[in-house]
CSV table of C-alpha atoms and ligand atoms in Angstrom, one decimal:
chain,number,residue,atom,x,y,z
Z,56,MET,CA,15.1,9.6,-7.1
Z,57,ASN,CA,16.5,13.0,-6.5
Z,58,ALA,CA,14.5,15.5,-4.3
Z,59,ASP,CA,16.2,18.6,-5.7
Z,60,ARG,CA,15.5,17.6,-9.1
Z,61,ILE,CA,11.9,16.8,-8.5
Z,62,ALA,CA,11.4,20.2,-6.9
Z,63,ALA,CA,13.2,21.9,-9.7
Z,64,LEU,CA,11.1,20.0,-12.5
Z,65,SER,CA,7.9,20.8,-10.7
Z,66,GLY,CA,6.3,24.3,-10.5
Z,67,ALA,CA,4.3,23.5,-7.2
Z,68,GLY,CA,6.7,25.2,-4.8
Z,69,VAL,CA,6.3,22.3,-2.3
Z,70,ALA,CA,9.2,21.0,-0.5
Z,71,VAL,CA,10.3,17.7,-1.7
Z,72,GLU,CA,12.1,14.8,0.3
Z,73,VAL,CA,13.4,11.5,-0.9
Z,74,VAL,CA,14.3,8.6,1.4
Z,75,ALA,CA,15.7,5.3,0.2
Z,76,GLN,CA,13.5,3.2,2.7
Z,77,THR,CA,10.7,3.9,5.5
Z,78,GLY,CA,8.0,2.0,7.0
Z,79,SER,CA,5.3,4.0,5.7
Z,80,THR,CA,5.3,7.5,4.0
Z,81,ASN,CA,1.9,8.1,5.5
Z,82,ALA,CA,2.9,7.3,9.1
Z,83,ASP,CA,6.0,9.4,8.8
Z,84,LEU,CA,4.0,12.8,7.6
Z,85,LEU,CA,1.4,12.0,10.1
Z,86,GLY,CA,4.0,12.0,12.9
Z,87,ARG,CA,5.6,15.2,11.7
Z,88,ALA,CA,2.4,17.0,10.3
Z,89,ALA,CA,2.0,19.4,13.6
Z,90,SER,CA,5.7,20.6,13.2
Z,91,LEU,CA,5.4,21.3,9.4
Z,92,PRO,CA,5.0,24.9,8.2
Z,93,ALA,CA,4.0,24.0,4.6
Z,94,PRO,CA,3.1,21.1,2.4
Z,95,VAL,CA,5.8,18.5,2.0
Z,96,LEU,CA,6.2,15.6,-0.6
Z,97,LEU,CA,8.0,12.5,1.0
Z,98,VAL,CA,8.7,10.0,-1.7
Z,99,ALA,CA,10.0,6.4,-0.4
Z,100,GLU,CA,12.1,4.2,-3.0
Z,101,HIS,CA,11.2,1.5,-0.6
Z,102,GLN,CA,8.2,0.9,2.0
Z,103,THR,CA,8.6,-1.9,4.6
Z,104,ALA,CA,5.1,-1.4,6.1
Z,105,GLY,CA,3.0,0.6,3.5
Z,106,ARG,CA,-0.4,1.0,4.7
Z,107,GLY,CA,-3.6,0.7,2.7
Z,108,ARG,CA,-7.5,1.4,3.1
Z,109,ALA,CA,-9.5,-0.3,5.9
Z,110,GLY,CA,-6.3,-1.2,8.0
Z,111,ARG,CA,-5.1,-3.4,5.0
Z,112,SER,CA,-1.4,-3.4,4.2
Z,113,TRP,CA,0.0,-2.2,0.9
Z,114,LEU,CA,2.6,-4.5,-0.9
Z,115,SER,CA,4.8,-2.6,-3.6
Z,116,SER,CA,8.1,-3.5,-5.4
Z,117,SER,CA,10.7,-1.0,-4.8
Z,118,GLU,CA,11.7,-0.9,-8.2
Z,119,ASN,CA,8.5,-1.1,-10.1
Z,120,SER,CA,6.1,1.4,-8.1
Z,121,LEU,CA,6.2,4.9,-6.8
Z,122,THR,CA,5.2,5.4,-3.4
Z,123,PHE,CA,4.6,8.9,-2.1
Z,124,SER,CA,2.8,11.1,0.5
Z,125,LEU,CA,1.8,14.7,0.3
Z,126,VAL,CA,0.9,16.5,3.5
Z,127,TRP,CA,-1.6,19.6,2.9
Z,128,LYS,CA,-3.3,21.7,5.5
Z,129,PHE,CA,-7.0,22.8,4.9
Z,130,ASP,CA,-9.0,25.3,6.8
Z,131,GLY,CA,-12.1,24.1,8.6
Z,132,GLY,CA,-12.9,20.9,10.3
Z,133,PRO,CA,-13.3,17.5,8.7
Z,134,GLN,CA,-16.2,18.4,6.9
Z,135,ALA,CA,-13.9,20.6,4.5
Z,136,LEU,CA,-12.4,17.2,3.4
Z,137,LEU,CA,-15.7,15.7,2.3
Z,138,GLY,CA,-14.7,13.9,-1.3
Z,139,LEU,CA,-11.0,14.7,-1.0
Z,140,PRO,CA,-10.2,11.0,-1.7
Z,141,LEU,CA,-12.3,11.0,-4.8
Z,142,ALA,CA,-11.1,14.4,-5.9
Z,143,VAL,CA,-7.4,13.2,-5.6
Z,144,GLY,CA,-8.3,10.3,-8.1
Z,145,VAL,CA,-9.7,12.7,-10.4
Z,146,MET,CA,-6.2,14.8,-10.2
Z,147,LEU,CA,-4.4,11.5,-10.8
Z,148,GLY,CA,-6.8,10.5,-13.6
Z,149,ASP,CA,-6.2,13.7,-15.3
Z,150,ALA,CA,-2.4,13.7,-14.9
Z,151,LEU,CA,-1.9,10.0,-16.1
Z,152,ASP,CA,-4.1,10.7,-19.0
Z,153,ARG,CA,-1.9,13.7,-20.0
Z,154,LEU,CA,1.1,11.2,-19.7
Z,155,GLY,CA,-0.5,8.6,-22.0
Z,156,VAL,CA,-2.0,6.2,-19.6
Z,157,GLN,CA,-5.9,6.3,-19.8
Z,158,VAL,CA,-7.5,5.3,-16.3
Z,159,ARG,CA,-10.9,4.9,-14.8
Z,160,LEU,CA,-11.9,5.5,-11.2
Z,161,LYS,CA,-13.5,2.9,-8.8
Z,162,TRP,CA,-15.5,4.2,-5.7
Z,163,PRO,CA,-14.5,5.4,-3.6
Z,164,ASN,CA,-10.8,5.9,-4.7
Z,165,ASP,CA,-9.0,3.3,-6.5
Z,166,VAL,CA,-7.5,4.0,-10.0
Z,167,LEU,CA,-7.9,1.2,-12.5
Z,168,LYS,CA,-6.4,0.5,-15.7
Z,169,ASP,CA,-8.1,-2.0,-17.8
Z,170,GLY,CA,-10.1,-3.2,-15.0
Z,171,ASP,CA,-7.1,-3.7,-12.8
Z,172,LYS,CA,-5.8,-1.8,-10.0
Z,173,LEU,CA,-3.1,0.7,-10.9
Z,174,ALA,CA,-2.9,2.9,-8.0
Z,175,GLY,CA,-4.4,3.1,-4.5
Z,176,ILE,CA,-4.9,6.4,-2.6
Z,177,LEU,CA,-5.0,6.5,1.3
Z,178,ILE,CA,-5.9,9.6,3.1
Z,179,GLU,CA,-5.2,10.0,6.8
Z,180,THR,CA,-6.0,13.3,8.7
Z,181,GLN,CA,-4.9,15.1,12.0
Z,182,SER,CA,-6.6,18.2,13.4
Z,183,ALA,CA,-4.2,21.3,13.6
Z,184,PRO,CA,-4.3,22.7,17.1
Z,185,GLY,CA,-4.9,26.2,16.3
Z,186,GLY,CA,-7.8,25.4,13.7
Z,187,GLY,CA,-7.8,23.4,10.3
Z,188,VAL,CA,-6.9,19.9,9.3
Z,189,TRP,CA,-3.7,18.2,8.0
Z,190,ALA,CA,-4.6,15.5,5.4
Z,191,VAL,CA,-1.7,13.1,4.5
Z,192,ILE,CA,-2.3,12.0,1.0
Z,193,GLY,CA,-0.6,8.8,0.4
Z,194,ILE,CA,-0.3,7.2,-3.2
Z,195,GLY,CA,0.9,3.8,-4.3
Z,196,LEU,CA,1.3,3.5,-8.1
Z,197,ASN,CA,2.2,0.3,-9.7
Z,198,LEU,CA,4.4,0.9,-12.7
Z,199,ILE,CA,5.0,-2.9,-13.4
Z,200,MET,CA,3.5,-5.4,-11.4
Z,201,PRO,CA,5.7,-8.2,-10.7
Z,202,ASP,CA,4.6,-11.9,-10.4
Z,203,GLU,CA,5.5,-12.3,-6.7
Z,204,VAL,CA,3.7,-9.3,-5.4
Z,205,GLU,CA,0.4,-10.3,-7.5
Z,206,ALA,CA,0.8,-13.7,-5.8
Z,207,GLN,CA,0.8,-12.2,-2.4
Z,208,LEU,CA,-2.0,-9.9,-3.2
Z,209,GLY,CA,-4.1,-12.8,-4.5
Z,210,ARG,CA,-5.4,-10.8,-7.4
Z,211,SER,CA,-4.2,-9.3,-10.7
Z,212,ALA,CA,-3.2,-5.5,-10.4
Z,213,ALA,CA,-2.4,-3.3,-13.3
Z,214,GLY,CA,1.0,-2.1,-14.3
Z,215,ALA,CA,1.9,0.9,-16.7
Z,216,PRO,CA,5.0,-0.1,-18.5
Z,217,TRP,CA,5.2,3.2,-20.5
Z,218,LEU,CA,5.2,5.1,-17.2
Z,219,ALA,CA,7.8,2.7,-15.9
Z,220,ARG,CA,10.1,3.9,-18.8
Z,221,MET,CA,9.7,7.5,-17.7
Z,222,GLU,CA,12.3,9.0,-15.7
Z,223,ARG,CA,11.2,8.6,-12.2
Z,224,ASP,CA,11.9,12.3,-11.1
Z,225,VAL,CA,9.9,13.5,-14.2
Z,226,LEU,CA,6.9,11.4,-13.5
Z,227,MET,CA,6.8,12.5,-9.8
Z,228,ALA,CA,7.2,16.1,-10.6
Z,229,ALA,CA,4.2,15.9,-13.1
Z,230,LEU,CA,1.9,14.2,-10.4
Z,231,LEU,CA,3.0,16.7,-7.8
Z,232,ASP,CA,2.2,19.5,-10.3
Z,233,ALA,CA,-1.5,18.0,-10.7
Z,234,LEU,CA,-1.8,17.2,-7.1
Z,235,ALA,CA,-0.8,20.7,-5.9
Z,236,ALA,CA,-3.1,22.5,-8.5
Z,237,GLY,CA,-6.1,20.0,-7.6
Z,238,LEU,CA,-5.6,20.5,-4.1
Z,239,ARG,CA,-5.7,24.4,-4.1
Z,240,GLN,CA,-8.9,24.0,-6.2
Z,241,PHE,CA,-10.2,21.6,-3.7
Z,242,ALA,CA,-9.6,24.0,-0.9
Z,243,GLN,CA,-11.4,26.8,-2.7
Z,244,HIS,CA,-14.4,24.9,-4.3
Z,245,GLY,CA,-14.6,21.5,-2.6
Z,246,PHE,CA,-15.8,18.2,-4.2
Z,247,GLY,CA,-18.2,19.9,-6.5
Z,248,ALA,CA,-15.4,21.1,-8.7
Z,249,PHE,CA,-14.5,17.4,-9.2
Z,250,CYS,CA,-17.9,15.6,-9.3
Z,251,VAL,CA,-18.5,15.7,-12.8
Z,252,ARG,CA,-15.1,14.6,-14.0
Z,253,TRP,CA,-15.3,11.6,-11.4
Z,254,ASN,CA,-18.5,10.3,-12.9
Z,255,LEU,CA,-17.2,10.7,-16.5
Z,256,ARG,CA,-14.4,8.5,-15.3
Z,257,HIS,CA,-16.6,6.2,-13.1
Z,258,ALA,CA,-15.6,2.5,-14.3
Z,259,TRP,CA,-18.6,0.8,-13.2
Z,260,GLN,CA,-21.3,3.4,-14.1
Z,261,GLY,CA,-24.6,1.5,-14.7
Z,262,GLU,CA,-23.1,-1.9,-13.7
Z,263,THR,CA,-25.0,-4.1,-10.9
Z,264,VAL,CA,-22.5,-3.9,-8.0
Z,265,VAL,CA,-22.7,-5.2,-4.3
Z,266,ILE,CA,-21.5,-2.9,-1.5
Z,267,LEU,CA,-19.5,-5.1,1.1
Z,268,ASP,CA,-18.5,-4.4,4.7
Z,269,ASN,CA,-16.0,-6.8,5.9
Z,270,GLY,CA,-17.0,-9.1,3.2
Z,271,ALA,CA,-20.7,-9.1,4.0
Z,272,VAL,CA,-23.1,-7.8,1.5
Z,273,LEU,CA,-24.8,-4.7,2.7
Z,274,HIS,CA,-26.5,-3.4,-0.4
Z,275,GLU,CA,-26.9,-4.4,-4.2
Z,276,GLY,CA,-28.1,-2.2,-6.9
Z,277,ARG,CA,-27.0,-0.4,-10.3
Z,278,ALA,CA,-24.0,2.2,-9.5
Z,279,ALA,CA,-25.2,5.4,-10.6
Z,280,GLY,CA,-22.0,7.7,-9.9
Z,281,VAL,CA,-21.6,9.9,-7.0
Z,282,ASP,CA,-23.3,13.1,-5.7
Z,283,ASP,CA,-21.5,16.3,-4.9
Z,284,THR,CA,-20.4,15.2,-1.6
Z,285,GLY,CA,-18.7,12.0,-3.0
Z,286,ARG,CA,-21.4,9.4,-1.8
Z,287,LEU,CA,-22.1,6.5,-4.1
Z,288,LEU,CA,-25.5,6.5,-5.7
Z,289,LEU,CA,-26.7,3.1,-6.0
Z,290,ASP,CA,-30.2,2.2,-7.6
Z,291,THR,CA,-31.8,-0.7,-5.7
Z,292,GLU,CA,-34.9,-2.5,-5.8
Z,293,GLN,CA,-36.3,-0.2,-3.2
Z,294,GLY,CA,-35.2,2.9,-5.1
Z,295,ARG,CA,-32.0,5.1,-4.8
Z,296,ILE,CA,-29.9,5.2,-1.9
Z,297,THR,CA,-26.5,6.8,-1.1
Z,298,VAL,CA,-23.8,4.9,0.1
Z,299,MET,CA,-21.2,6.8,2.3
Z,300,ALA,CA,-18.7,3.9,3.1
Z,301,GLY,CA,-17.9,0.3,2.3
Z,302,ASP,CA,-16.0,-1.7,-0.7
Z,303,VAL,CA,-17.8,-2.1,-3.9
Z,304,SER,CA,-17.4,-5.0,-6.0
Z,305,LEU,CA,-19.0,-6.2,-9.3
Z,306,ARG,CA,-21.7,-8.6,-8.8
Z,307,VAL,CA,-20.9,-12.2,-9.3
Z,308,LYS,CA,-23.4,-13.5,-11.8
Z,309,ALA,CA,-25.0,-17.0,-10.7
N,85,LIG,O1,-5.6,0.7,0.1
N,85,LIG,C1,-5.1,1.4,-0.9
N,85,LIG,O2,-5.7,1.3,-2.0
N,85,LIG,C2,-4.4,2.5,-0.5
N,85,LIG,C3,-2.9,2.3,-0.7
N,85,LIG,C4,-2.1,3.8,-0.3
N,85,LIG,C5,-0.7,3.2,-0.6
N,85,LIG,C6,0.3,4.4,-0.3
N,85,LIG,S1,1.8,4.1,-0.8
N,85,LIG,C7,2.5,5.4,-0.2
N,85,LIG,C8,1.4,5.9,1.2
N,85,LIG,N1,2.2,5.2,2.4
N,85,LIG,C9,1.5,4.4,2.9
N,85,LIG,O3,2.0,3.7,3.9
N,85,LIG,N2,0.4,4.2,2.0
N,85,LIG,C10,0.3,5.0,0.9
């Protein structure tokens, strides 16, 4: 992939860097955030220590996935980022739709294609000394899922062969444009500007789900979308509750 070409194809005005290999693009940008004057996109052709949500690792194949992080500074404290991971899911969903791949979203921020995970989003943050907060938005997109990666994951994951045939620089520029426009909108209006679109893409709307914490079931109920701060609404036997954290899984029928 070519950084100059991605920057030229994109209208986002964001600095672009491409490296052949690194441990984790998120770790790299978190380490540099304090010295960055403006947003930077870092793309890695290969990651050796990709990080996933909840301390998990992120496995991907070099040839068949896109792994990148975008660092963005927001005014305000951590509150300003409420719902950001979900909003990024909407930005990706809209961009992928335009590229001909229909996706849905699983709370809090997985991108699904035909029920399997197509992309994962990991946002890590750091306070800026003079005020504000840096968000490092890391995205791993599976273009084609090779059998050996699926075997290591222990589950099936989606691929998007149509995207895999696209020129990588063109695909990356399209995603960068969607993210930059979306992040500017988020900075002004917060998750409220994305909530309706998230709910329209909700993969498990009305389905009976369980909320898990380290594998233990915390709640069970019907998924009813998210509120305007990004919390999952769950209709349980005791009434509606809001869920702030955890993994959601479809209930396995007895
Ligand atoms: O667990 C998840 O679903 C989130 C996965 C996020 C993976 C991406 S790949 C690029 C960036 N760098 C990392 O180390 N992780 C994110």
